[in-house]
mmCIF file of C-alpha atoms and ligand atoms in Angstrom:
data_model
loop_
_atom_site.group_PDB
_atom_site.id
_atom_site.type_symbol
_atom_site.label_atom_id
_atom_site.label_comp_id
_atom_site.label_asym_id
_atom_site.label_seq_id
_atom_site.Cartn_x
_atom_site.Cartn_y
_atom_site.Cartn_z
ATOM 1 C CA MET A 643 115.044 107.883 105.529
ATOM 2 C CA SER A 644 114.825 111.625 105.030
ATOM 3 C CA ARG A 645 111.912 113.670 106.242
ATOM 4 C CA ASN A 646 110.904 114.303 102.645
ATOM 5 C CA THR A 647 110.896 110.573 101.914
ATOM 6 C CA ILE A 648 108.724 109.931 104.944
ATOM 7 C CA THR A 649 106.340 112.705 103.909
ATOM 8 C CA LEU A 650 106.075 111.270 100.412
ATOM 9 C CA ALA A 651 105.432 107.796 101.827
ATOM 10 C CA LEU A 652 102.680 109.126 104.082
ATOM 11 C CA LEU A 653 101.126 111.032 101.193
ATOM 12 C CA ALA A 654 101.179 107.888 99.067
ATOM 13 C CA LEU A 655 99.547 105.949 101.894
ATOM 14 C CA ALA A 656 96.876 108.589 102.424
ATOM 15 C CA GLY A 657 96.208 108.639 98.700
ATOM 16 C CA SER A 658 95.843 104.894 98.379
ATOM 17 C CA THR A 659 92.110 105.035 98.962
ATOM 18 C CA ALA A 660 91.449 108.508 97.563
ATOM 19 C CA PRO A 661 88.643 108.763 94.986
ATOM 20 C CA GLY A 662 91.099 110.251 92.530
ATOM 21 C CA LEU A 663 92.765 106.873 92.246
ATOM 22 C CA ALA A 664 89.572 105.048 91.335
ATOM 23 C CA GLN A 665 90.192 103.101 88.145
ATOM 24 C CA ILE A 666 86.610 103.026 86.884
ATOM 25 C CA VAL A 667 83.676 105.445 86.879
ATOM 26 C CA ASN A 668 79.909 105.067 87.306
ATOM 27 C CA GLY A 669 80.478 101.746 89.084
ATOM 28 C CA SER A 670 77.145 102.176 90.850
ATOM 29 C CA PHE A 671 75.297 102.901 87.564
ATOM 30 C CA GLU A 672 73.738 106.026 89.077
ATOM 31 C CA THR A 673 74.389 108.423 86.189
ATOM 32 C CA GLY A 674 73.556 108.454 82.522
ATOM 33 C CA LEU A 675 70.525 107.523 80.456
ATOM 34 C CA ALA A 676 70.234 103.746 80.301
ATOM 35 C CA TYR A 677 67.428 103.300 77.778
ATOM 36 C CA PRO A 678 67.318 106.302 75.421
ATOM 37 C CA THR A 679 64.225 104.913 73.663
ATOM 38 C CA GLY A 680 62.520 103.453 76.743
ATOM 39 C CA PRO A 681 62.965 100.222 78.763
ATOM 40 C CA ASN A 682 63.268 97.199 76.510
ATOM 41 C CA ILE A 683 64.687 93.777 77.343
ATOM 42 C CA PHE A 684 66.102 93.552 73.834
ATOM 43 C CA ALA A 685 68.210 96.686 74.378
ATOM 44 C CA ALA A 686 71.215 96.926 76.701
ATOM 45 C CA GLY A 687 70.610 98.978 79.859
ATOM 46 C CA THR A 688 74.253 99.769 80.549
ATOM 47 C CA PRO A 689 74.720 103.525 81.153
ATOM 48 C CA SER A 690 77.907 105.195 79.845
ATOM 49 C CA PRO A 691 80.784 104.540 80.029
ATOM 50 C CA TRP A 692 79.672 100.925 80.498
ATOM 51 C CA VAL A 693 78.964 99.049 77.296
ATOM 52 C CA ALA A 694 77.264 95.695 76.791
ATOM 53 C CA THR A 695 79.738 93.215 75.320
ATOM 54 C CA THR A 696 77.400 90.200 75.037
ATOM 55 C CA PHE A 697 73.610 90.397 74.678
ATOM 56 C CA THR A 698 71.705 92.943 76.784
ATOM 57 C CA PRO A 699 72.310 93.411 80.518
ATOM 58 C CA ASP A 700 69.328 95.090 82.231
ATOM 59 C CA LEU A 701 69.239 98.224 84.376
ATOM 60 C CA TYR A 702 67.002 98.263 87.449
ATOM 61 C CA ASP A 703 66.012 101.609 88.899
ATOM 62 C CA ASN A 704 64.333 101.926 92.274
ATOM 63 C CA THR A 705 62.982 105.320 91.302
ATOM 64 C CA GLY A 706 61.570 104.084 88.001
ATOM 65 C CA VAL A 707 62.570 107.311 86.246
ATOM 66 C CA ASP A 708 64.924 105.574 83.854
ATOM 67 C CA GLY A 709 64.985 101.903 83.094
ATOM 68 C CA TRP A 710 62.941 99.235 84.765
ATOM 69 C CA GLY A 711 60.770 99.756 87.798
ATOM 70 C CA ILE A 712 61.797 98.076 90.998
ATOM 71 C CA GLY A 713 59.654 95.053 90.161
ATOM 72 C CA GLY A 714 60.826 94.812 86.570
ATOM 73 C CA ILE A 715 58.316 95.110 83.769
ATOM 74 C CA PRO A 716 55.589 92.417 83.706
ATOM 75 C CA ALA A 717 57.011 90.862 80.542
ATOM 76 C CA TYR A 718 60.151 90.008 82.458
ATOM 77 C CA ASP A 719 58.260 88.176 85.169
ATOM 78 C CA SER A 720 59.181 90.508 88.030
ATOM 79 C CA MET A 721 62.848 89.610 88.211
ATOM 80 C CA PHE A 722 64.434 91.099 91.342
ATOM 81 C CA LYS A 723 60.992 92.197 92.496
ATOM 82 C CA GLY A 724 61.242 94.352 95.608
ATOM 83 C CA MET A 725 65.039 94.483 95.437
ATOM 84 C CA ALA A 726 66.527 97.819 96.474
ATOM 85 C CA ALA A 727 69.872 98.787 94.983
ATOM 86 C CA CYS A 728 72.926 98.059 97.130
ATOM 87 C CA GLN A 729 74.119 101.644 96.669
ATOM 88 C CA GLY A 730 71.990 104.502 95.344
ATOM 89 C CA ASP A 731 68.944 103.688 93.197
ATOM 90 C CA ARG A 732 70.217 101.598 90.302
ATOM 91 C CA PHE A 733 71.877 98.256 89.638
ATOM 92 C CA ILE A 734 72.547 95.890 86.727
ATOM 93 C CA GLY A 735 70.991 92.460 86.230
ATOM 94 C CA PHE A 736 72.464 89.995 83.736
ATOM 95 C CA ALA A 737 71.988 86.370 82.812
ATOM 96 C CA ALA A 738 73.781 83.106 82.144
ATOM 97 C CA SER A 739 71.746 80.364 80.462
ATOM 98 C CA VAL A 740 72.054 77.459 78.055
ATOM 99 C CA ALA A 741 68.995 78.823 76.201
ATOM 100 C CA PHE A 742 69.341 80.514 72.833
ATOM 101 C CA GLY A 743 72.427 78.450 72.062
ATOM 102 C CA GLY A 744 74.223 79.584 75.225
ATOM 103 C CA LEU A 745 73.970 82.979 76.825
ATOM 104 C CA ASN A 746 76.536 84.705 79.032
ATOM 105 C CA GLU A 747 75.593 88.356 79.235
ATOM 106 C CA SER A 748 78.482 90.704 79.900
ATOM 107 C CA PHE A 749 79.432 94.354 80.110
ATOM 108 C CA ALA A 750 82.661 96.334 80.311
ATOM 109 C CA GLN A 751 84.391 99.679 80.476
ATOM 110 C CA THR A 752 87.902 100.953 79.823
ATOM 111 C CA THR A 753 89.858 101.628 83.017
ATOM 112 C CA ALA A 754 92.077 104.567 83.865
ATOM 113 C CA PRO A 755 95.732 103.706 83.132
ATOM 114 C CA LEU A 756 97.124 100.856 85.229
ATOM 115 C CA ASN A 757 100.716 100.471 86.395
ATOM 116 C CA ALA A 758 102.379 97.187 85.441
ATOM 117 C CA GLY A 759 103.193 95.068 88.493
ATOM 118 C CA ARG A 760 100.854 96.915 90.820
ATOM 119 C CA THR A 761 98.093 95.051 92.643
ATOM 120 C CA TYR A 762 94.501 96.209 92.172
ATOM 121 C CA THR A 763 91.297 95.157 93.898
ATOM 122 C CA VAL A 764 87.933 94.867 92.151
ATOM 123 C CA SER A 765 84.924 94.799 94.473
ATOM 124 C CA ALA A 766 81.147 94.890 94.126
ATOM 125 C CA CYS A 767 77.812 94.067 95.687
ATOM 126 C CA MET A 768 76.357 90.878 94.159
ATOM 127 C CA ALA A 769 72.889 89.319 94.379
ATOM 128 C CA VAL A 770 70.971 86.561 92.624
ATOM 129 C CA ASP A 771 67.307 85.994 91.745
ATOM 130 C CA ASP A 772 67.048 82.183 91.789
ATOM 131 C CA LEU A 773 63.280 81.867 92.197
ATOM 132 C CA GLY A 774 62.858 80.132 88.833
ATOM 133 C CA LYS A 775 61.247 82.969 86.892
ATOM 134 C CA ALA A 776 61.530 84.388 83.345
ATOM 135 C CA ILE A 777 61.113 81.067 81.547
ATOM 136 C CA PRO A 778 60.553 82.715 78.120
ATOM 137 C CA TYR A 779 63.753 84.743 78.495
ATOM 138 C CA GLY A 780 66.349 82.052 79.125
ATOM 139 C CA GLY A 781 64.915 80.843 82.429
ATOM 140 C CA PRO A 782 63.861 79.321 84.640
ATOM 141 C CA PHE A 783 66.615 81.115 86.530
ATOM 142 C CA SER A 784 67.070 78.851 89.537
ATOM 143 C CA GLY A 785 70.858 78.859 89.847
ATOM 144 C CA ARG A 786 73.273 80.912 91.879
ATOM 145 C CA GLY A 787 75.846 81.745 89.276
ATOM 146 C CA GLU A 788 79.295 83.250 89.399
ATOM 147 C CA VAL A 789 80.724 86.318 87.704
ATOM 148 C CA GLY A 790 83.919 86.021 85.702
ATOM 149 C CA ILE A 791 86.114 89.132 85.697
ATOM 150 C CA TYR A 792 88.300 89.699 82.660
ATOM 151 C CA LEU A 793 91.076 92.185 81.961
ATOM 152 C CA ASN A 794 91.762 92.597 78.250
ATOM 153 C CA SER A 795 89.909 89.294 77.687
ATOM 154 C CA SER A 796 92.051 87.372 80.220
ATOM 155 C CA LEU A 797 90.345 85.905 83.286
ATOM 156 C CA ILE A 798 91.706 87.623 86.424
ATOM 157 C CA GLY A 799 89.219 86.329 88.996
ATOM 158 C CA THR A 800 85.717 85.152 89.827
ATOM 159 C CA PHE A 801 83.053 86.532 92.147
ATOM 160 C CA SER A 802 81.820 83.384 93.905
ATOM 161 C CA GLN A 803 78.135 82.475 93.952
ATOM 162 C CA ASN A 804 75.712 84.030 96.428
ATOM 163 C CA THR A 805 74.866 82.135 99.588
ATOM 164 C CA ALA A 806 71.277 83.467 99.795
ATOM 165 C CA SER A 807 68.490 84.557 97.455
ATOM 166 C CA LEU A 808 67.833 88.229 96.734
ATOM 167 C CA THR A 809 70.508 89.421 99.157
ATOM 168 C CA TRP A 810 73.404 91.759 98.421
ATOM 169 C CA GLU A 811 76.727 90.208 99.392
ATOM 170 C CA GLY A 812 80.170 91.785 99.037
ATOM 171 C CA ARG A 813 82.626 90.203 96.637
ATOM 172 C CA SER A 814 86.184 91.152 95.688
ATOM 173 C CA ILE A 815 89.215 89.882 93.826
ATOM 174 C CA SER A 816 92.753 91.193 93.480
ATOM 175 C CA PHE A 817 95.137 90.926 90.567
ATOM 176 C CA VAL A 818 98.524 92.221 89.448
ATOM 177 C CA ALA A 819 98.397 94.413 86.342
ATOM 178 C CA PRO A 820 100.342 92.616 83.589
ATOM 179 C CA SER A 821 101.025 95.808 81.665
ATOM 180 C CA SER A 822 100.707 99.574 81.942
ATOM 181 C CA GLY A 823 97.987 101.668 80.387
ATOM 182 C CA PRO A 824 94.199 101.548 80.127
ATOM 183 C CA ALA A 825 92.570 98.117 80.011
ATOM 184 C CA THR A 826 89.148 96.670 79.320
ATOM 185 C CA LEU A 827 87.519 95.445 82.530
ATOM 186 C CA GLU A 828 84.654 93.048 81.798
ATOM 187 C CA PHE A 829 82.084 91.186 83.915
ATOM 188 C CA VAL A 830 80.607 87.966 82.494
ATOM 189 C CA ALA A 831 77.634 86.081 83.987
ATOM 190 C CA GLN A 832 78.256 82.353 84.548
ATOM 191 C CA LEU A 833 76.015 79.360 85.278
ATOM 192 C CA ASP A 834 75.685 77.900 88.777
ATOM 193 C CA PRO A 835 78.999 76.013 89.218
ATOM 194 C CA ASN A 836 77.299 73.218 91.184
ATOM 195 C CA ASN A 837 74.367 72.275 88.959
ATOM 196 C CA SER A 838 74.808 74.361 85.783
ATOM 197 C CA ASN A 839 71.408 75.965 86.340
ATOM 198 C CA ALA A 840 70.648 79.216 84.564
ATOM 199 C CA SER A 841 71.422 82.220 86.743
ATOM 200 C CA TYR A 842 70.295 85.832 86.849
ATOM 201 C CA ILE A 843 72.757 87.973 88.774
ATOM 202 C CA GLY A 844 72.735 91.559 90.041
ATOM 203 C CA LEU A 845 75.824 93.734 90.450
ATOM 204 C CA ASP A 846 76.138 97.176 92.025
ATOM 205 C CA ASP A 847 78.761 99.493 93.513
ATOM 206 C CA ILE A 848 81.600 98.125 91.380
ATOM 207 C CA GLN A 849 84.929 99.602 92.413
ATOM 208 C CA MET A 850 88.494 99.105 91.252
ATOM 209 C CA VAL A 851 91.331 100.661 93.235
ATOM 210 C CA PRO A 852 95.028 100.058 93.829
ATOM 211 C CA ALA A 853 95.469 97.645 96.724
ATOM 212 C CA PRO A 854 96.086 99.570 99.959
ATOM 213 C CA ALA A 855 99.347 99.451 101.836
ATOM 214 C CA ALA A 856 99.362 96.876 104.636
ATOM 215 C CA THR A 857 99.474 99.532 107.357
ATOM 216 C CA SER A 858 96.119 100.953 106.255
ATOM 217 C CA LEU A 859 94.274 97.622 106.261
ATOM 218 C CA LEU A 860 93.065 98.133 109.818
ATOM 219 C CA GLY A 861 91.315 101.344 108.831
ATOM 220 C CA LEU A 862 89.790 99.672 105.792
ATOM 221 C CA ALA A 863 88.482 96.844 107.962
ATOM 222 C CA GLY A 864 86.702 99.441 110.066
ATOM 223 C CA LEU A 865 85.215 101.017 106.955
ATOM 224 C CA ALA A 866 84.052 97.618 105.711
ATOM 225 C CA ALA A 867 82.361 96.950 109.042
ATOM 226 C CA ALA A 868 80.609 100.326 108.834
ATOM 227 C CA ARG A 869 79.426 99.507 105.314
ATOM 228 C CA ARG A 870 78.035 96.158 106.420
ATOM 229 C CA ARG A 871 76.120 97.817 109.231
ATOM 230 C CA ARG A 872 74.671 100.378 106.832
ATOM 231 C CA HIS A 873 73.347 97.657 104.509
ATOM 232 C CA THR A 874 71.645 95.543 107.166
HETATM 233 CA CA1 LIG B 469 73.791 101.697 92.317
#
């Protein structure tokens, strides 16, 4: 292996976690006006470039300057009351229910171009409000649902259900890109897989990056440990 080849390999390795290789933007929902005409549960709260693809996912804002206050508006029965965002000030809440003829709220954005055959990892913070509230709005939400992840409408993985109420937990899946070019990455709320109860799920800090080379996994493990400490 020539010195140039080694240098290129090291550069590729160093770049594997660089922000410039992030495949999506605004994954923490921190930028952009969510409710141009004011908070409203009948309007989608997904800030650009996210778009609602089914019904109306809700934006929660710990600062209350845009979107719902930290306790939610009274009409929504204080969903996620007292819940701080996993990263920054904002997060998305969305529902799965059998009410209204079946409801699986979802949202999506178009990724930066993918490379066919390359492995990518999608990760996020995930929480659930399963305290049985919001009966008029598809509740009672007493389940701990899953989140289906779709690439160009094909299921590529599932974020498994939370193990505790109102607690951010890390979730991730990996997949191999089936084709090159931009793709639609979509998150779909699902019922509790154990009892089919309606579920109201929060997501924050969504990231999608090329899978790191094996030799950098140790460093990533250290970063993950640091992140867990910061959130406790
Ligand atoms: Ca956030």
